[in-house]
mmCIF file of C-alpha atoms and ligand atoms in Angstrom:
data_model
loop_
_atom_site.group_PDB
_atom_site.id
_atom_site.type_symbol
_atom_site.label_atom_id
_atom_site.label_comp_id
_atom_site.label_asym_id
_atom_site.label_seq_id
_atom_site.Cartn_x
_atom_site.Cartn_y
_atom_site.Cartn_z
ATOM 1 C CA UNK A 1 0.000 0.000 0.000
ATOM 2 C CA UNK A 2 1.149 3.733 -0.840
ATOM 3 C CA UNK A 3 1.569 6.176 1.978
ATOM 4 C CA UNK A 4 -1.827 7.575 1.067
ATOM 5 C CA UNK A 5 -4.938 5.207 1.272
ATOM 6 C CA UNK A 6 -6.995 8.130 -0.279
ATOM 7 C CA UNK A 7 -4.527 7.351 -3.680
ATOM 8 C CA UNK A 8 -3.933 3.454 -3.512
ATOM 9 C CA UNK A 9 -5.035 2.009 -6.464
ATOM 10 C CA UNK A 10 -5.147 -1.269 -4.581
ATOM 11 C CA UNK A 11 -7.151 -0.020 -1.837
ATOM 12 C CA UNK A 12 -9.557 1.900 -4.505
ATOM 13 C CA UNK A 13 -10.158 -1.362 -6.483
ATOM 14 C CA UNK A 14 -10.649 -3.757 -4.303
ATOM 15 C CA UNK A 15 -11.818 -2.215 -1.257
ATOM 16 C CA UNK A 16 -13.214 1.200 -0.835
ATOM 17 C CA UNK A 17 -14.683 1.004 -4.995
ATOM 18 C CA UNK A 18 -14.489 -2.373 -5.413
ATOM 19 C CA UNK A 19 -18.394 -2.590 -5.878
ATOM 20 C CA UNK A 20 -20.713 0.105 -4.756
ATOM 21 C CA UNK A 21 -21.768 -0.719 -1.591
ATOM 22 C CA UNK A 22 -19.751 1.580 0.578
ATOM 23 C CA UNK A 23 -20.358 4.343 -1.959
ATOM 24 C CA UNK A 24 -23.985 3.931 -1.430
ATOM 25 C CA UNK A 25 -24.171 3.490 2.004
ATOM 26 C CA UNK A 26 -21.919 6.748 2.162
ATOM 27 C CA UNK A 27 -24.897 8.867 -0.165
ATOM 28 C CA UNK A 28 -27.798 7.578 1.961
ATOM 29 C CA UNK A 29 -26.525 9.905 4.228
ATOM 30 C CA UNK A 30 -27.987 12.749 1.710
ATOM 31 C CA UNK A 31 -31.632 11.682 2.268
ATOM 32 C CA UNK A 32 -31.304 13.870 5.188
ATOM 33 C CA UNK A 33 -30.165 16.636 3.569
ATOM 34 C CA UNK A 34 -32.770 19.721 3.332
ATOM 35 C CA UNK A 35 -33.020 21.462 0.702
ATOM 36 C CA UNK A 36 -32.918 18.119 -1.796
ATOM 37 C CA UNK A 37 -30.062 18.257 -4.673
ATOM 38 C CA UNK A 38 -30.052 15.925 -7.619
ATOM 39 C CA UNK A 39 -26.537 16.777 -8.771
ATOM 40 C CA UNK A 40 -26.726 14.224 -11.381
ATOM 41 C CA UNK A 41 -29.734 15.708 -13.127
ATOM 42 C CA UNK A 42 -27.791 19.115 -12.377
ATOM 43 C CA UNK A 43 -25.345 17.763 -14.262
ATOM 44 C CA UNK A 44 -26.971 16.426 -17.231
ATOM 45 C CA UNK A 45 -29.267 20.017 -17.176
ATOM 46 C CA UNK A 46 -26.077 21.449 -17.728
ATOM 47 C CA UNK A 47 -24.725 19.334 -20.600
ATOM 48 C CA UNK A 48 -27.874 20.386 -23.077
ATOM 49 C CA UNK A 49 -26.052 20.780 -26.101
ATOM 50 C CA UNK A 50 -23.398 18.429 -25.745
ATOM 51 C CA UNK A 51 -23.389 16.077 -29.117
ATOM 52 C CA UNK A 52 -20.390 13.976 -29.103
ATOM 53 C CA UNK A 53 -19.482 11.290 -26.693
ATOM 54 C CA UNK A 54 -19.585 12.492 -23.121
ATOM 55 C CA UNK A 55 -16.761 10.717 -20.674
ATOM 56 C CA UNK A 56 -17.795 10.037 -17.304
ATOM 57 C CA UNK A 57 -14.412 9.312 -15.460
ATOM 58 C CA UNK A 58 -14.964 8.202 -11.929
ATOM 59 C CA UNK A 59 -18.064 7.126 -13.062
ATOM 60 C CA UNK A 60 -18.982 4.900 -9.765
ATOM 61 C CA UNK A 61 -22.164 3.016 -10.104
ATOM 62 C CA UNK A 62 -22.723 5.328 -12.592
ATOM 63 C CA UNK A 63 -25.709 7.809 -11.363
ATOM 64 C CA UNK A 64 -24.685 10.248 -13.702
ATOM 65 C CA UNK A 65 -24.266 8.467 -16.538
ATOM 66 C CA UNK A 66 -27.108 7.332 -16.184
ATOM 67 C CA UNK A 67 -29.011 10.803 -16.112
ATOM 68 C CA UNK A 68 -27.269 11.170 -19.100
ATOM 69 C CA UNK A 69 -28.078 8.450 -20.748
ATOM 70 C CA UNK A 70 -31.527 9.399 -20.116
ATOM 71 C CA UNK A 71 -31.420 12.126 -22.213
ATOM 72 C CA UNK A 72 -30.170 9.953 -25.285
ATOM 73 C CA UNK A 73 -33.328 8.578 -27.166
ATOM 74 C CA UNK A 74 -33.268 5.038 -27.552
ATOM 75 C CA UNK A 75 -31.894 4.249 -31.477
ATOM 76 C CA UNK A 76 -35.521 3.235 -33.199
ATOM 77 C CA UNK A 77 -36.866 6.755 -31.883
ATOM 78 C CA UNK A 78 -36.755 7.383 -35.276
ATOM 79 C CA UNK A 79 -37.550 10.845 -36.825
ATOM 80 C CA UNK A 80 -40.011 11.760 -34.484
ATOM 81 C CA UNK A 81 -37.673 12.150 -31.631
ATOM 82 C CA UNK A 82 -38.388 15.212 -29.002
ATOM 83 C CA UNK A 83 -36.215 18.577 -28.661
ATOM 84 C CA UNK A 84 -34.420 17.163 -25.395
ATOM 85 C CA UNK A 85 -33.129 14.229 -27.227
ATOM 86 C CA UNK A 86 -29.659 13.887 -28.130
ATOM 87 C CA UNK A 87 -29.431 11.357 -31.087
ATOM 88 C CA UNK A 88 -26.048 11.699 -31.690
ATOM 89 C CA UNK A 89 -24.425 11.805 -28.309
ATOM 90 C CA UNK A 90 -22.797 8.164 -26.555
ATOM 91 C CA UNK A 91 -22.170 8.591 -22.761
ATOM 92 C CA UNK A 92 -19.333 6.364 -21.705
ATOM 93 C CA UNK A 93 -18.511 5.423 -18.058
ATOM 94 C CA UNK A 94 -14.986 5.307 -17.040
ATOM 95 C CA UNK A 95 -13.687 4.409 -13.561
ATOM 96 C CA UNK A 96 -10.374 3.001 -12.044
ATOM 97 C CA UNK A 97 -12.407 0.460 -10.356
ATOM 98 C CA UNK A 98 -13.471 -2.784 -13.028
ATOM 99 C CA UNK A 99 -16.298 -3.247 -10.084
ATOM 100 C CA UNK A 100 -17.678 0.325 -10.894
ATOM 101 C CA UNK A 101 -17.270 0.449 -14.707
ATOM 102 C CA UNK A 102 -19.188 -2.930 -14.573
ATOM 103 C CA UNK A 103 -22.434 -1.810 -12.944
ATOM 104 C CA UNK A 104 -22.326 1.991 -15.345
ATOM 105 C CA UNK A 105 -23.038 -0.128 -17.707
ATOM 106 C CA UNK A 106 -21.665 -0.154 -21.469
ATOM 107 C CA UNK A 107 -20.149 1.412 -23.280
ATOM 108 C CA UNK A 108 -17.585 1.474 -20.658
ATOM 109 C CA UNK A 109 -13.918 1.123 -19.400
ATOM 110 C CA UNK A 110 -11.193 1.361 -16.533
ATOM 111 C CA UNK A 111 -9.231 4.087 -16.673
ATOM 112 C CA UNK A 112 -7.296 6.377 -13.985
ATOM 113 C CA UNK A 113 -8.074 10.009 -15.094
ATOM 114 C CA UNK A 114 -4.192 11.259 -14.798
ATOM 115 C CA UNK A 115 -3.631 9.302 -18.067
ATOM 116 C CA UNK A 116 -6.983 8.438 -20.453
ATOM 117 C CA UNK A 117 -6.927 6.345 -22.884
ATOM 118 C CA UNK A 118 -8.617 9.149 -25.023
ATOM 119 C CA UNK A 119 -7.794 11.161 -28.143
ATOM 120 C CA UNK A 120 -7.030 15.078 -27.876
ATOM 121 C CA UNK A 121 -9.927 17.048 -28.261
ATOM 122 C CA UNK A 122 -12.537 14.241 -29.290
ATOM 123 C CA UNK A 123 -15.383 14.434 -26.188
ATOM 124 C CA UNK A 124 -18.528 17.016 -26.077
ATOM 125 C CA UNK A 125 -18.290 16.530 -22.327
ATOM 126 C CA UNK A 126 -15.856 15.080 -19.870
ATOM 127 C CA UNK A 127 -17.436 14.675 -16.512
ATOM 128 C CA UNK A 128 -15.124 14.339 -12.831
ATOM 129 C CA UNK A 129 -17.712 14.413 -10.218
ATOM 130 C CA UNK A 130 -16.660 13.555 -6.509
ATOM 131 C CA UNK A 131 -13.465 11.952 -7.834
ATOM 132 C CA UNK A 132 -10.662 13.920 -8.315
ATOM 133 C CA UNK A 133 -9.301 13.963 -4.966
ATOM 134 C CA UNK A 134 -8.643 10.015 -5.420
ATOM 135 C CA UNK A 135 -6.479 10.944 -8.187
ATOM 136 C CA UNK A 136 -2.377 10.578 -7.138
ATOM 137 C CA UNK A 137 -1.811 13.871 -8.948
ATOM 138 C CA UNK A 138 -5.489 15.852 -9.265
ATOM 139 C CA UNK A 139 -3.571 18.268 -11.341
ATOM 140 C CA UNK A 140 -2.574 15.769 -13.582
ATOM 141 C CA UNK A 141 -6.095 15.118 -14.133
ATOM 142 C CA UNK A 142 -7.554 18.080 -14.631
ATOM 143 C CA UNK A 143 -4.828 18.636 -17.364
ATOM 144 C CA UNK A 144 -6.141 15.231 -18.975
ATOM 145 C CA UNK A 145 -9.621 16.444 -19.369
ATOM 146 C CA UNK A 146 -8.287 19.725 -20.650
ATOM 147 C CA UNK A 147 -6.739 17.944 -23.286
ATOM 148 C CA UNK A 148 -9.673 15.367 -24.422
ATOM 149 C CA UNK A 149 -12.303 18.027 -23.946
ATOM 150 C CA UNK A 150 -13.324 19.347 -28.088
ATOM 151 C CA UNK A 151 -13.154 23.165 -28.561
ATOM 152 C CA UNK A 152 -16.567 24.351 -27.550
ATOM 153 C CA UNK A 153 -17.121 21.627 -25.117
ATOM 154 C CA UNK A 154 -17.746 21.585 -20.930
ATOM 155 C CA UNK A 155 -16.084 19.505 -18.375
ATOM 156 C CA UNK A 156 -17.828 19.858 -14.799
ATOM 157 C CA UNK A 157 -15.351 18.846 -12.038
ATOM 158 C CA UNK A 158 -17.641 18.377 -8.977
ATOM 159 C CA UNK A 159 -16.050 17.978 -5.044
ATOM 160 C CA UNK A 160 -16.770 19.317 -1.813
ATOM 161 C CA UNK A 161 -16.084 22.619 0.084
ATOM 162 C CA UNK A 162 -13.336 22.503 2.723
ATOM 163 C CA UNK A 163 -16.118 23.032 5.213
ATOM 164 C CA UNK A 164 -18.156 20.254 3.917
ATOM 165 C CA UNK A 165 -19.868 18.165 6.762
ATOM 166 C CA UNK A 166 -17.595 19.436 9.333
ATOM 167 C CA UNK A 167 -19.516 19.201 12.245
ATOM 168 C CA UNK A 168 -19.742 15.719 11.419
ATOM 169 C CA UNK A 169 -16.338 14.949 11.047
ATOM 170 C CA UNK A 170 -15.459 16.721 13.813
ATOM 171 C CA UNK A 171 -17.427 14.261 16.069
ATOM 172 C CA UNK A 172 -15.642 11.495 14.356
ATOM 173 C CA UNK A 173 -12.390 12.517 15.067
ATOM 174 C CA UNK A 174 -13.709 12.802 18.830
ATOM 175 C CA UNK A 175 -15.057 9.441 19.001
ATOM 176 C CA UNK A 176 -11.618 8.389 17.523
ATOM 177 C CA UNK A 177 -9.530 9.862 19.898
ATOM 178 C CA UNK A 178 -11.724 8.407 22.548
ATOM 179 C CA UNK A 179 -10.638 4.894 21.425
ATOM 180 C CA UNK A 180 -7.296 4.102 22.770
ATOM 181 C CA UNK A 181 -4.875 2.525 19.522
ATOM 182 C CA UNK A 182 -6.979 4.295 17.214
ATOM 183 C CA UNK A 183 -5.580 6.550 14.566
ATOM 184 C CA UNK A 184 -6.224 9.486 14.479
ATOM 185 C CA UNK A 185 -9.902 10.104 12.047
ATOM 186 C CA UNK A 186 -8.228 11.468 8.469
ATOM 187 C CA UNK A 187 -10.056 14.514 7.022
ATOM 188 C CA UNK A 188 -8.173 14.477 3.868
ATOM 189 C CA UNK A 189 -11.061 13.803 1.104
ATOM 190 C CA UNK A 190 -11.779 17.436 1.560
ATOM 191 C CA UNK A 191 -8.764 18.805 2.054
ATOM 192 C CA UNK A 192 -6.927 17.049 -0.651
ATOM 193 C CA UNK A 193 -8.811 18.626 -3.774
ATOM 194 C CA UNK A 194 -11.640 20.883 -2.121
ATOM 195 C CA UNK A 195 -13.998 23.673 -4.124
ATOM 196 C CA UNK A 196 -11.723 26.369 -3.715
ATOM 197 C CA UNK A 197 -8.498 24.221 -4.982
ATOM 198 C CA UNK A 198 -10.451 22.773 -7.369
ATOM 199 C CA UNK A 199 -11.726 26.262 -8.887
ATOM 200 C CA UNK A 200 -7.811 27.742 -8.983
ATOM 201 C CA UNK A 201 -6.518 24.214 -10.861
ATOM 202 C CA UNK A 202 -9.263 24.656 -13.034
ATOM 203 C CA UNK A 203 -8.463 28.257 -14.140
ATOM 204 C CA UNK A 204 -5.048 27.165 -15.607
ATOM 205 C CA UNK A 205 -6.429 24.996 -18.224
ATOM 206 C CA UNK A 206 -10.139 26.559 -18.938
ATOM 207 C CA UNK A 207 -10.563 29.771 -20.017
ATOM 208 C CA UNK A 208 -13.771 29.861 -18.082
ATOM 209 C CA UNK A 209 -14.631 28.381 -15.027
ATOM 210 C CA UNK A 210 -17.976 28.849 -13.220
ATOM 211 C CA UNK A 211 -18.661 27.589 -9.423
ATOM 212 C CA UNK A 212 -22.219 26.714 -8.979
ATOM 213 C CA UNK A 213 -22.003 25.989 -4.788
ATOM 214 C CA UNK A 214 -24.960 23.885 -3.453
ATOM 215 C CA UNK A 215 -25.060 24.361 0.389
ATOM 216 C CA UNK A 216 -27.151 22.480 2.488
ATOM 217 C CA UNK A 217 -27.981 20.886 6.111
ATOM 218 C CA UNK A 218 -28.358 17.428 6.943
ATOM 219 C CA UNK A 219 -30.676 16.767 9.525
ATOM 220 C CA UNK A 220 -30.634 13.557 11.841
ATOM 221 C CA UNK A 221 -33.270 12.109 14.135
ATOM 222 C CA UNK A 222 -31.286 8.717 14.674
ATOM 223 C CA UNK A 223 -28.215 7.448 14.178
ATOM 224 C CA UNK A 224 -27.776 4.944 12.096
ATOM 225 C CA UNK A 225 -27.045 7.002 8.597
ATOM 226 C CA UNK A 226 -23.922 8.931 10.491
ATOM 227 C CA UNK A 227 -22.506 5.541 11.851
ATOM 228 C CA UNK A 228 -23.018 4.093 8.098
ATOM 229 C CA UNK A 229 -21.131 7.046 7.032
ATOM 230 C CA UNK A 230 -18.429 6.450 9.050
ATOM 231 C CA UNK A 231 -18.466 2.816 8.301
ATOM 232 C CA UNK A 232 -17.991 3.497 4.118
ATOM 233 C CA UNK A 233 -15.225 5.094 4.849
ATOM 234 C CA UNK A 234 -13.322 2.047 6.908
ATOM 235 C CA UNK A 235 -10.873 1.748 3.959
ATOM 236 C CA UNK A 236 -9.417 5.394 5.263
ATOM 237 C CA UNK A 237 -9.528 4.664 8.657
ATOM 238 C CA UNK A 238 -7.361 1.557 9.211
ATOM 239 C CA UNK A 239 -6.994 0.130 12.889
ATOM 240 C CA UNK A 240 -8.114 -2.724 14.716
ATOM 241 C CA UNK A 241 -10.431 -0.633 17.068
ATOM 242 C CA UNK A 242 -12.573 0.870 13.862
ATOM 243 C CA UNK A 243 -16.005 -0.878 15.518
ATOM 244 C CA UNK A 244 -15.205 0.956 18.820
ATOM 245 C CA UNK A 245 -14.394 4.045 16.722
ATOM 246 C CA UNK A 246 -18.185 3.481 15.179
ATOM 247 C CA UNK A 247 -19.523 2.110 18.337
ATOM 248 C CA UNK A 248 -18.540 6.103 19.789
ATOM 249 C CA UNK A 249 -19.993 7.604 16.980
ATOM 250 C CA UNK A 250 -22.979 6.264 17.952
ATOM 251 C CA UNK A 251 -23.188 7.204 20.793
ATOM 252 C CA UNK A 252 -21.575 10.909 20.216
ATOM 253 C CA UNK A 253 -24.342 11.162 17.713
ATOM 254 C CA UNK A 254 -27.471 10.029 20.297
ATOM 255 C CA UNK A 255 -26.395 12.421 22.903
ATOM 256 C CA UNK A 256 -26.343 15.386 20.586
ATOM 257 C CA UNK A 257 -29.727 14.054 19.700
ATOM 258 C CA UNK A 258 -30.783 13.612 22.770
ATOM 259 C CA UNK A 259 -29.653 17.207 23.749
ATOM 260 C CA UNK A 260 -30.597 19.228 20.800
ATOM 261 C CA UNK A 261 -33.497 17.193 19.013
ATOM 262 C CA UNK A 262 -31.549 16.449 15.897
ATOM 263 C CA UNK A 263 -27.873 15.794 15.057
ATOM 264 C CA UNK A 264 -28.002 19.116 12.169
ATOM 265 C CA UNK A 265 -24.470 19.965 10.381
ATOM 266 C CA UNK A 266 -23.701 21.147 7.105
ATOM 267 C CA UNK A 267 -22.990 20.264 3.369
ATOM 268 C CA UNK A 268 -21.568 21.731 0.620
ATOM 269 C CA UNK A 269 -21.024 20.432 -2.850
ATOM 270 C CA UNK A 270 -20.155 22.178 -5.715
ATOM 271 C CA UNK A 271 -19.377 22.050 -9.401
ATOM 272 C CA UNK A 272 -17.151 23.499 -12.003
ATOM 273 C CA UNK A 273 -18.549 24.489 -15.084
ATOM 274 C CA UNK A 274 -15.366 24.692 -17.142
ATOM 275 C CA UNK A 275 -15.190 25.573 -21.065
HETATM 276 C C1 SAM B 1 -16.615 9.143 -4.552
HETATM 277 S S1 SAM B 1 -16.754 8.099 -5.955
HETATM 278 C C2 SAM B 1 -17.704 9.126 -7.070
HETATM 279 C C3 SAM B 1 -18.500 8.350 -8.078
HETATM 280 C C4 SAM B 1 -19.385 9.201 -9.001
HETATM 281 N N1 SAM B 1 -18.620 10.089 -9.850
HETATM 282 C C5 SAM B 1 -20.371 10.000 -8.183
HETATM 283 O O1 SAM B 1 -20.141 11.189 -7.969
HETATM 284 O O2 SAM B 1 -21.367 9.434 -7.738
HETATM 285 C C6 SAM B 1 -15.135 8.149 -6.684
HETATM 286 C C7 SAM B 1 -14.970 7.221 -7.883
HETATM 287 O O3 SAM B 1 -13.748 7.550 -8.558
HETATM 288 C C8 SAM B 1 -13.049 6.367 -8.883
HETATM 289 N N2 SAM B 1 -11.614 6.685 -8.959
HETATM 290 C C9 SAM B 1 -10.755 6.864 -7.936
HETATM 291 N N3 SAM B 1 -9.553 7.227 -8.393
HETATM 292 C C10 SAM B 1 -9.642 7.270 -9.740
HETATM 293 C C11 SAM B 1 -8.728 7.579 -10.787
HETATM 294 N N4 SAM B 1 -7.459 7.916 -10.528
HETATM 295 N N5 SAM B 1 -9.157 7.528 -12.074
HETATM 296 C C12 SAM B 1 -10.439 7.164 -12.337
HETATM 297 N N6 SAM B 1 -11.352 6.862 -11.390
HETATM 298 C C13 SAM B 1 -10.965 6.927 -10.108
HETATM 299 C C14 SAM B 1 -13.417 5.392 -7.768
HETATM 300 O O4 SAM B 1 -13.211 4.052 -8.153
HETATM 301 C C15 SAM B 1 -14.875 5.753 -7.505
HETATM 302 O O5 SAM B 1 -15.754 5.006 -8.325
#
C-alpha cells in the first residue's frame, strides 16, 4: 500500500470502490439533507447541447451516466424524436475500479483520469464528479480532461467545500480519539482537492470556469445514517479498534440528539462548469 490510502489504487479497487456498496451506504446519508439536490440531473441540465461522446471518469455506479443516458433517445426513436433528445451523443462510463465500470453499464472502461486512454480534443463533455481527490496527482487530471475536452465543449469537475460536513467529522475525530490505539480520524477527502483548490486548478487549463455551490444541512433524528457514514469510509480509517471508533460515533451522535433534538451539520457540494 502507498503512503496515502486516499490514492492506492489497490485499496480503490478492491476495497473502498471495489463494488458500490460503501459508496452507497456513504450517499444515503444525503436523504437527510434539506433542501434536496439531484446533482446528477444538475449535471446532465447542464450538458444540453453536448453532441459527441460524453466521458464520465470516476463514473462509480454510474448515477450520472445514467441521467445522461436518459437524455439519449433510444436508437428506433426514429424521426419523431423530441427537442431534449440527443441522437447523436454516446455517454461512456470510465472508472479506475473494473467493479464500478461494470455496474455503469456499457459502453464502458477502466481508466485512472491522470492518463486516459482518449484522443485530444474528441469528447462534447468530460465529466469528474466527486473523484478527483482520489487521483495521485489531481492536477494531472484536470490537465487530462483539458486535453480530451473538443473546442466548444464543458467539463464539470464536482467535489466538496473545505467546510463540507464538518460538524460531522469533527465528532468522528472525537469518538476516535476516545478509542485508545486508534488513529487518528483522516479529514483528507476534503482537504486534498476541495472547491476552492479545485476552482484555482481549473483556471489554468479553462478559459472559463464557473462555481455553482450547493449548500445544504443534513438533519438527523437517529443514528444509524452517520454511523453508516463512518463505516464506508473504513478503507481510510485503518486500525483494529474501527467498531469501537463506530460504536462512539454512535453514541456521540445520540447524545447530541438527545440534547438538541436532531444531530443538524452542514454540506456543501459544488461544481465546475469549465469551457
Ligand atoms: C466518490 S466516488 C464518485 C463516483 C461518481 N462520480 C459519483 O459522484 O457518484 C469516486 C470514484 O472515482 C473512482 N476513482 C478513484 N480514483 C480514480 C482515478 N485515478 N481515475 C479514475 N477513477 C478513479 C473510484 O473508483 C470511484 O468510483
Amino acid at each position: 500500500m502507498s503512503a496515502d490510502p486516499y490514492t492506492d489504487r489497490t485499496v480503490l479497487t478492491t476495497e473502498a470502490y471495489a463494488d458500490p456498496t460503501r459508496l452507497t451506504a456513504r450517499y444515503s446519508l444525503y436523504r437527510h439533507r434539506t433542501p434536496p439536490v439531484d446533482l446528477a440531473a444538475i449535471a446532465a441540465g447542464l450538458l444540453p447541447d453536448a453532441a459527441g461522446p460524453v466521458l464520465d471518469i470516476g463514473c462509480g455506479p454510474g448515477g450520472y451516466t445514467a441521467a445522461l443516458r436518459r437524455q439519449s433517445p433510444p436508437s428506433w426513436s426514429g424521426p419523431s424524436a423530441g427537442p431534449r433528445e440527443r441522437p447523436h451523443r454516446t455517454v461512456i462510463a470510465a472508472d479506475l475500479s473494473f467493479g464500478m465500470v461494470s455496474v455503469a453499464g456499457r459502453p464502458g472502461f477502466v481508466a485512472d483520469v491522470t492518463a486516459l486512454p482518449v484522443a485530444d480534443r474528441s469528447c462534447g463533455a468530460v465529466l469528474a464528479m466527486h473523484m478527483l481527490y482520489h487521483a495521485t496527482d489531481p492536477e494531472a487530471g484536470v490537465r487530462e480532461l483539458a486535453r480530451v475536452v473538443a473546442p466548444g465543449g464543458t467539463v464539470l469537475i464536482s467535489t466538496n467545500d473545505a467546510e463540507d460536513k464538518a460538524r460531522l467529522y469533527q465528532l468522528c475525530a472525537d469518538a476516535t480519539a476516545e478509542v485508545p490505539d486508534a488513529p487518528p480520524w483522516d479529514r483528507a477527502v476534503n482537504r486534498r482537492f476541495g472547491l476552492a483548490g479545485a476552482q484555482e486548478v481549473a483556471g489554468r487549463y479553462f478559459a472559463s470556469v464557473e462555481r455553482i455551490d450547493l449548500p445544504g444541512e443534513v438533519v438527523l433524528t437517529e443514528p444509524g445514517p452517520a454511523v453508516a457514514f463512518a463505516a464506508s469510509t473504513r478503507s481510510w480509517q485503518p486500525g483494529d479498534p474501527f467498531s469501537r471508533v463506530l460504536d462512539r460515533v454512535r453514541d456521540r451522535v445520540a447524545a447530541v440528539i438527545a440534547a438538541e433534538g436532531a444531530f443538524r451539520f452542514g454540506t456543501h457540494p459544488g461544481i465546475l462548469v469549465c469551457r
